[in-house]
Amino acid sequence: MLQQYEEICVLPLHLENSEQEFRNILLDKNCTVDNLCLIGSGKKLFTLTNETIHIIYSCDNQIINIVPILNDEKANGLVLMTNTDAVIIVYAKDNYLRYKKVYFGAEIKTLCAGFNQQCADKIWIIYSDGSKLYYTILSLSTEIYNKIQTEDKSFTCLQYYKQDIFLGLTKEKKLHELSTNIVENVTNPQVSKDDFTNLSSNMLKGSDMIVERICERAKELQVWNEKLLAEEDKLYRINLYACKKKVRMCPKMTVNRIAKQLFLSINFQENLPKNIYIACSLAYSNKRIFSIKEVAATEITIDLPVPTEKLCNSLKLNMDLITMINKGQPWFLIRDFIIDPIVEKKKKDQSKKNKTSFINAKINQIRSLMVSSNLDMKKLSEIKKSIRKEICDI
């Protein structure tokens, strides 16, 4: 069985090859030594000082190389090359290390990097993917990455040499001296032509079919949504009947005169379940006027004619709810499904007062029997039964 060993990449940093500010951020605060070594192992980046090792970064990909970002021939940042098309830019800002991941869209074989001398916010990266050489500029503040130029040159190794010059090694072991002026002299880089795609009418072929399929799926989704709402509404109606639920609301009632005829208008503004019927009836002198209306929206109004000659008599108004499981299936009637909260509270308060008065009366009866010495177990049992019967609903 073959053992797989993780590649280790090393970059030493000392006073001569790195910026003091950048090195101080990497060093431990209690460290008195100016030299340190950066080690990339697996997916982690370590610092080594005085035989003490610290982990400072962990990424999603394996680190295969550490390349310094040079500023006046001194390292002031890092480029962590990975085994994918992504690199991690490491730089100092406000006494902290910042990390930015950049995707180049191609596997990078080798690269060199440096800070733009005209703008400290930009860095240039020159890299090769094994077939071409790319000149790029990256803005650290906006994270905008631009390709400046592409050349049909292949290098196995790129190395910063001195100001304005970097070296490239070919497969034939030939060393080429190249200039960084291409990226150094670009202050406002334009987006390269490679980042644009020419549009043509042929690209729209088949779009009609895609739109039609989207519309079909949207209509299908709407149908399923309507079915879901119908099932929820059906469940609401079944629960109303199963729980004998009383809807607590105060419908707005007004009396209107139209063509010498009085009408009682009952307006239900509260949210009621759909596909139910509200039956309102007005009883007077052994007669009954009723109206049944289906709830199709959130608000419903029912009008009942009121006989003017019977206004002096008492009128009794009943409101019932008729609900059906489905069309053509059994229907259920919930009588007086509306409860006036104020009236209901008064009824409960009055009922409690009546029960309290009843219990006090029974207590006084027991005391009277005790005074007259006529209290026996039979009478006490009868009083006890009557009290239990009266308070069983409390």
Coordinates of C-alpha atoms in Angstrom, one line a residue:
M1 CA 0.0 0.0 0.0
L2 CA 1.5 3.3 -1.1
Q3 CA 1.7 6.1 1.5
Q4 CA 0.7 9.6 0.3
Y5 CA 2.9 12.4 1.7
E6 CA 1.7 16.0 1.8
E7 CA 3.9 18.5 -0.1
I8 CA 5.6 21.1 2.1
C9 CA 6.4 24.5 0.7
V10 CA 8.7 26.9 2.6
L11 CA 9.3 30.7 2.4
P12 CA 11.9 32.3 4.7
L13 CA 11.4 35.9 5.7
H14 CA 14.1 38.1 7.2
L15 CA 15.1 41.7 7.5
E16 CA 16.7 41.9 4.0
N17 CA 13.9 40.3 1.9
S18 CA 10.6 41.5 3.7
E19 CA 8.9 44.6 4.9
Q20 CA 9.2 45.3 8.6
E21 CA 5.4 46.0 9.0
F22 CA 4.4 42.8 7.3
R23 CA 6.9 40.7 9.2
N24 CA 5.8 42.1 12.6
I25 CA 2.2 41.1 11.9
L26 CA 3.4 37.5 11.2
L27 CA 5.7 37.4 14.3
D28 CA 4.4 36.6 17.7
K29 CA 4.1 39.7 19.9
N30 CA 6.4 38.2 22.6
C31 CA 9.0 37.2 20.0
T32 CA 12.3 39.0 20.1
V33 CA 13.7 37.4 16.8
D34 CA 13.1 39.2 13.5
N35 CA 13.5 36.2 11.3
L36 CA 10.7 33.7 10.6
C37 CA 9.8 31.0 8.2
L38 CA 6.4 30.3 6.5
I39 CA 5.4 26.7 6.0
G40 CA 2.6 25.5 3.8
S41 CA 1.5 21.9 4.6
G42 CA -1.7 20.4 3.3
K43 CA -4.5 23.0 3.6
K44 CA -2.8 25.0 6.4
L45 CA -0.2 27.8 6.6
F46 CA 2.2 28.0 9.6
T47 CA 4.8 30.4 11.0
L48 CA 8.0 29.0 12.6
T49 CA 10.0 31.2 15.0
N50 CA 12.4 30.1 17.7
E51 CA 11.3 26.4 17.3
T52 CA 7.7 27.6 17.9
I53 CA 5.1 26.9 15.2
H54 CA 1.7 28.6 14.9
I55 CA -1.1 28.0 12.4
I56 CA -2.3 31.3 10.9
Y57 CA -4.5 30.2 8.0
S58 CA -6.5 27.2 6.8
C59 CA -8.1 27.1 3.4
D60 CA -10.3 24.7 1.4
N61 CA -7.6 23.6 -1.0
Q62 CA -4.2 22.2 -0.7
I63 CA -1.4 24.7 -0.7
I64 CA 1.3 23.8 -3.2
N65 CA 3.5 26.9 -3.2
I66 CA 4.1 30.2 -1.4
V67 CA 5.0 33.2 -3.6
P68 CA 6.0 36.6 -2.1
I69 CA 4.3 39.8 -3.4
L70 CA 7.2 42.2 -3.7
N71 CA 7.3 45.9 -3.1
D72 CA 10.7 47.4 -3.9
E73 CA 12.2 44.0 -3.9
K74 CA 10.9 43.2 -0.4
A75 CA 8.0 40.9 0.4
N76 CA 4.9 42.8 1.6
G77 CA 2.3 40.1 0.9
L78 CA 1.9 36.5 -0.2
V79 CA 0.2 34.5 -2.9
L80 CA -0.8 31.0 -1.8
M81 CA -1.0 28.7 -4.9
T82 CA -3.4 25.8 -4.6
N83 CA -4.0 22.6 -6.5
T84 CA -7.0 24.3 -8.2
D85 CA -7.5 27.4 -10.3
A86 CA -7.8 29.5 -7.2
V87 CA -5.0 31.4 -5.4
I88 CA -5.2 33.2 -2.0
I89 CA -3.9 36.7 -1.7
V90 CA -2.4 37.5 1.7
Y91 CA -1.7 41.2 2.6
A92 CA -1.5 43.5 5.6
K93 CA -4.1 46.1 6.3
D94 CA -4.7 48.0 9.6
N95 CA -2.2 45.7 11.4
Y96 CA -4.2 42.6 10.4
L97 CA -3.7 40.0 7.8
R98 CA -6.3 40.0 5.0
Y99 CA -7.1 37.0 2.8
K100 CA -8.8 37.1 -0.7
K101 CA -9.5 34.2 -2.9
V102 CA -9.2 34.8 -6.6
Y103 CA -10.2 32.3 -9.4
F104 CA -8.2 32.5 -12.6
G105 CA -10.2 29.9 -14.5
A106 CA -7.1 27.8 -15.3
E107 CA -4.7 25.7 -13.4
I108 CA -1.6 27.9 -12.7
K109 CA 1.8 26.3 -13.2
T110 CA 3.9 29.2 -12.0
L111 CA 3.6 32.9 -11.1
C112 CA 5.3 36.0 -9.7
A113 CA 3.6 39.0 -8.1
G114 CA 4.3 42.5 -7.0
F115 CA 2.7 45.8 -5.8
N116 CA 2.0 48.4 -8.5
Q117 CA 4.4 51.3 -8.0
Q118 CA 1.9 53.9 -9.1
C119 CA -1.0 52.6 -6.9
A120 CA -0.5 50.8 -3.6
D121 CA -4.0 49.4 -3.8
K122 CA -3.2 47.2 -6.8
I123 CA -1.0 44.2 -7.3
W124 CA 0.1 42.7 -10.6
I125 CA 0.3 38.9 -11.1
I126 CA 2.0 37.4 -14.1
Y127 CA 1.3 33.7 -14.4
S128 CA 1.5 30.8 -16.9
D129 CA -0.9 27.9 -17.3
G130 CA 1.6 25.9 -19.3
S131 CA 0.6 27.2 -22.7
K132 CA 0.2 31.0 -22.4
L133 CA 1.6 33.9 -20.3
Y134 CA -1.0 36.2 -18.7
Y135 CA -0.4 39.7 -17.3
T136 CA -3.1 40.7 -14.8
I137 CA -3.9 43.4 -12.2
L138 CA -6.0 42.9 -9.1
S139 CA -7.5 45.7 -7.0
L140 CA -7.4 44.9 -3.3
S141 CA -10.2 47.3 -2.4
T142 CA -12.7 46.3 -5.1
E143 CA -11.5 42.8 -5.8
I144 CA -11.7 43.5 -9.5
Y145 CA -9.4 41.3 -11.5
N146 CA -8.4 42.4 -15.0
K147 CA -6.4 40.7 -17.7
I148 CA -4.1 43.2 -19.3
Q149 CA -2.3 41.1 -21.9
T150 CA -1.9 37.5 -23.1
E151 CA 1.2 36.1 -24.9
D152 CA 1.7 32.7 -26.5
K153 CA 4.6 31.8 -24.3
S154 CA 5.1 28.9 -22.0
F155 CA 7.2 28.9 -18.9
T156 CA 7.8 26.3 -16.2
C157 CA 9.0 28.8 -13.7
L158 CA 8.6 32.6 -13.2
Q159 CA 10.8 34.6 -10.8
Y160 CA 11.0 38.3 -9.9
Y161 CA 14.5 39.4 -10.6
K162 CA 14.8 43.2 -10.0
Q163 CA 12.7 46.3 -10.6
D164 CA 10.8 46.1 -13.9
I165 CA 12.3 42.7 -14.8
F166 CA 11.3 39.1 -14.1
L167 CA 12.7 35.9 -15.5
G168 CA 11.0 33.0 -17.2
L169 CA 12.4 29.5 -17.6
T170 CA 11.1 27.4 -20.5
K171 CA 10.9 23.6 -20.9
E172 CA 14.1 23.7 -22.8
K173 CA 15.9 25.2 -19.8
K174 CA 16.2 28.5 -21.5
L175 CA 16.1 31.7 -19.4
H176 CA 14.2 34.7 -20.8
E177 CA 14.3 38.2 -19.4
L178 CA 10.9 39.9 -19.5
S179 CA 9.6 43.3 -18.4
T180 CA 6.9 44.2 -15.9
N181 CA 6.3 47.6 -17.5
I182 CA 3.2 46.1 -19.2
V183 CA 1.4 46.0 -15.8
E184 CA 3.4 48.7 -14.0
N185 CA 2.4 51.4 -16.4
V186 CA -1.3 50.6 -16.5
T187 CA -3.0 53.0 -14.0
N188 CA -6.6 52.4 -15.1
P189 CA -6.7 49.0 -16.6
Q190 CA -9.4 48.2 -19.1
V191 CA -11.2 44.9 -19.1
S192 CA -9.6 42.7 -21.6
K193 CA -11.4 41.4 -24.7
D194 CA -11.3 37.9 -23.3
D195 CA -13.8 39.0 -20.7
F196 CA -16.4 39.9 -23.4
T197 CA -18.6 37.6 -25.4
N198 CA -20.1 38.7 -28.7
L199 CA -23.8 38.3 -28.7
S200 CA -25.7 37.0 -31.8
S201 CA -29.3 36.1 -32.6
N202 CA -28.3 32.4 -32.8
M203 CA -27.9 32.5 -29.0
L204 CA -31.6 33.0 -28.6
K205 CA -32.5 29.8 -30.4
G206 CA -34.5 27.6 -28.1
S207 CA -35.4 30.4 -25.7
D208 CA -39.1 30.2 -26.7
M209 CA -39.2 26.6 -25.6
I210 CA -37.5 27.4 -22.3
V211 CA -40.0 30.3 -21.6
E212 CA -43.0 28.0 -22.5
R213 CA -41.7 25.3 -20.1
I214 CA -41.3 27.9 -17.4
C215 CA -44.9 29.1 -18.0
E216 CA -46.2 25.5 -17.9
R217 CA -44.4 24.8 -14.6
A218 CA -45.7 28.1 -13.2
K219 CA -49.3 27.2 -14.2
E220 CA -48.8 23.7 -12.7
L221 CA -47.5 25.3 -9.5
Q222 CA -50.5 27.6 -9.3
V223 CA -52.9 24.6 -9.7
W224 CA -51.1 22.8 -6.8
N225 CA -51.2 26.0 -4.7
E226 CA -55.0 26.3 -5.3
K227 CA -55.5 22.6 -4.3
L228 CA -53.4 23.2 -1.1
L229 CA -55.5 26.3 -0.2
A230 CA -58.7 24.3 -0.9
E231 CA -57.5 21.5 1.4
E232 CA -56.5 23.9 4.1
D233 CA -60.0 25.6 3.9
K234 CA -61.6 22.2 4.0
L235 CA -59.7 21.3 7.2
Y236 CA -60.7 24.6 8.7
R237 CA -64.4 23.9 8.1
I238 CA -64.1 20.4 9.5
N239 CA -62.4 21.7 12.6
L240 CA -65.2 24.2 13.0
Y241 CA -67.8 21.5 13.2
A242 CA -65.7 18.9 15.0
C243 CA -64.7 21.3 17.8
K244 CA -68.1 23.0 17.8
K245 CA -66.1 26.2 17.6
K246 CA -67.8 29.5 18.3
V247 CA -66.5 32.4 16.3
R248 CA -66.1 35.4 18.5
M249 CA -66.9 38.5 16.6
C250 CA -69.1 41.6 16.5
P251 CA -70.6 42.0 13.1
K252 CA -71.5 45.5 12.1
M253 CA -75.3 45.9 12.0
T254 CA -77.1 49.0 10.6
V255 CA -80.7 49.7 9.7
N256 CA -81.3 51.3 6.3
R257 CA -84.5 52.6 4.7
I258 CA -84.9 52.0 1.0
A259 CA -88.2 52.8 -0.9
K260 CA -90.3 52.9 2.4
Q261 CA -88.8 49.5 3.4
L262 CA -86.4 49.0 6.3
F263 CA -83.5 46.6 5.9
L264 CA -81.2 45.2 8.6
S265 CA -77.7 45.0 7.1
I266 CA -75.3 42.6 8.8
N267 CA -71.6 43.1 7.7
F268 CA -69.1 40.4 8.6
Q269 CA -65.6 42.0 8.3
E270 CA -63.7 39.3 10.1
N271 CA -61.9 36.5 8.2
L272 CA -64.2 33.6 7.7
P273 CA -63.6 30.2 6.0
K274 CA -64.5 30.1 2.3
N275 CA -67.1 27.8 0.8
I276 CA -69.4 28.1 3.8
Y277 CA -72.9 29.6 4.1
I278 CA -74.1 32.0 6.7
A279 CA -77.8 31.8 7.6
C280 CA -79.3 34.9 9.3
S281 CA -82.9 34.7 10.5
L282 CA -85.2 37.3 12.1
A283 CA -88.0 35.9 14.2
Y284 CA -91.1 37.9 15.2
S285 CA -94.8 37.0 16.0
N286 CA -94.5 33.3 15.0
K287 CA -92.9 34.3 11.7
R288 CA -89.3 34.1 10.5
I289 CA -87.4 36.0 7.8
F290 CA -84.1 34.4 6.8
S291 CA -81.3 34.9 4.3
I292 CA -78.5 32.5 3.3
K293 CA -75.4 33.7 1.6
E294 CA -72.2 32.0 0.6
V295 CA -68.8 33.3 1.8
A296 CA -66.8 33.9 -1.3
A297 CA -64.5 36.7 0.0
T298 CA -63.1 38.0 3.2
E299 CA -66.0 40.3 3.7
I300 CA -69.7 39.5 3.4
T301 CA -72.9 41.5 3.9
I302 CA -76.4 40.1 4.5
D303 CA -79.6 42.2 4.2
L304 CA -82.8 41.3 6.0
P305 CA -86.1 43.2 5.4
V306 CA -87.6 44.4 8.7
P307 CA -91.5 44.8 8.9
T308 CA -92.2 48.4 10.1
E309 CA -95.5 47.3 11.8
K310 CA -93.6 44.9 14.0
L311 CA -90.9 47.3 15.2
C312 CA -92.7 47.8 18.5
N313 CA -92.4 44.1 19.2
S314 CA -89.3 42.2 20.2
L315 CA -87.2 40.8 17.3
K316 CA -84.9 37.8 17.7
L317 CA -81.9 37.5 15.4
N318 CA -80.1 34.2 14.9
M319 CA -77.0 33.6 12.9
D320 CA -76.0 30.0 11.9
L321 CA -73.1 28.6 9.9
I322 CA -73.6 25.9 7.3
T323 CA -70.4 24.1 6.2
M324 CA -69.9 21.2 3.8
I325 CA -66.9 18.8 3.6
N326 CA -67.1 18.8 -0.2
K327 CA -69.7 19.5 -2.8
G328 CA -72.4 16.9 -2.8
Q329 CA -71.2 15.5 0.6
P330 CA -73.0 15.9 4.0
W331 CA -73.3 19.3 5.4
F332 CA -73.2 20.4 9.0
L333 CA -75.0 23.1 10.9
I334 CA -73.5 25.1 13.7
R335 CA -76.2 27.1 15.4
D336 CA -75.5 30.5 16.8
F337 CA -71.9 30.3 15.7
I338 CA -71.3 33.9 16.5
I339 CA -70.9 35.0 20.1
D340 CA -70.8 38.6 21.2
P341 CA -67.8 38.7 23.6
I342 CA -69.4 41.5 25.7
V343 CA -72.8 39.7 26.1
E344 CA -71.0 36.3 26.7
K345 CA -68.9 37.9 29.5
K346 CA -72.0 39.3 31.1
K347 CA -73.7 35.9 31.0
K348 CA -70.8 34.2 32.6
D349 CA -70.5 36.9 35.3
Q350 CA -74.2 36.6 36.0
S351 CA -74.1 32.9 36.1
K352 CA -71.2 33.0 38.6
K353 CA -73.2 35.4 40.8
N354 CA -76.3 33.2 40.7
K355 CA -74.3 30.1 41.7
T356 CA -72.6 32.0 44.5
S357 CA -76.0 33.2 45.8
F358 CA -77.3 29.6 45.6
I359 CA -74.3 28.2 47.6
N360 CA -74.7 30.9 50.2
A361 CA -78.4 30.1 50.5
K362 CA -77.6 26.4 51.1
I363 CA -75.0 27.3 53.7
N364 CA -77.6 29.4 55.6
Q365 CA -80.1 26.5 55.3
I366 CA -77.5 24.2 57.0
R367 CA -76.9 26.7 59.7
S368 CA -80.7 27.0 60.4
L369 CA -81.1 23.2 60.6
M370 CA -78.1 23.1 63.0
V371 CA -79.6 25.7 65.3
S372 CA -83.0 24.0 65.3
S373 CA -81.3 20.6 65.8
N374 CA -83.1 19.2 62.7
L375 CA -80.0 18.4 60.6
D376 CA -79.6 14.8 59.8
M377 CA -77.6 12.8 57.2
K378 CA -80.5 12.5 54.8
K379 CA -81.1 16.3 54.6
L380 CA -77.4 16.9 54.4
S381 CA -77.0 14.5 51.6
E382 CA -79.9 16.2 49.6
I383 CA -78.3 19.6 50.1
K384 CA -75.0 18.2 49.0
K385 CA -76.5 16.7 45.8
S386 CA -78.2 20.0 44.9
I387 CA -75.0 21.9 45.3
R388 CA -73.1 19.5 43.1
K389 CA -75.7 19.7 40.4
E390 CA -75.7 23.5 40.4
I391 CA -71.9 24.0 40.3
C392 CA -71.1 21.1 37.9
D393 CA -70.8 23.6 35.0
I394 CA -68.4 26.0 36.7

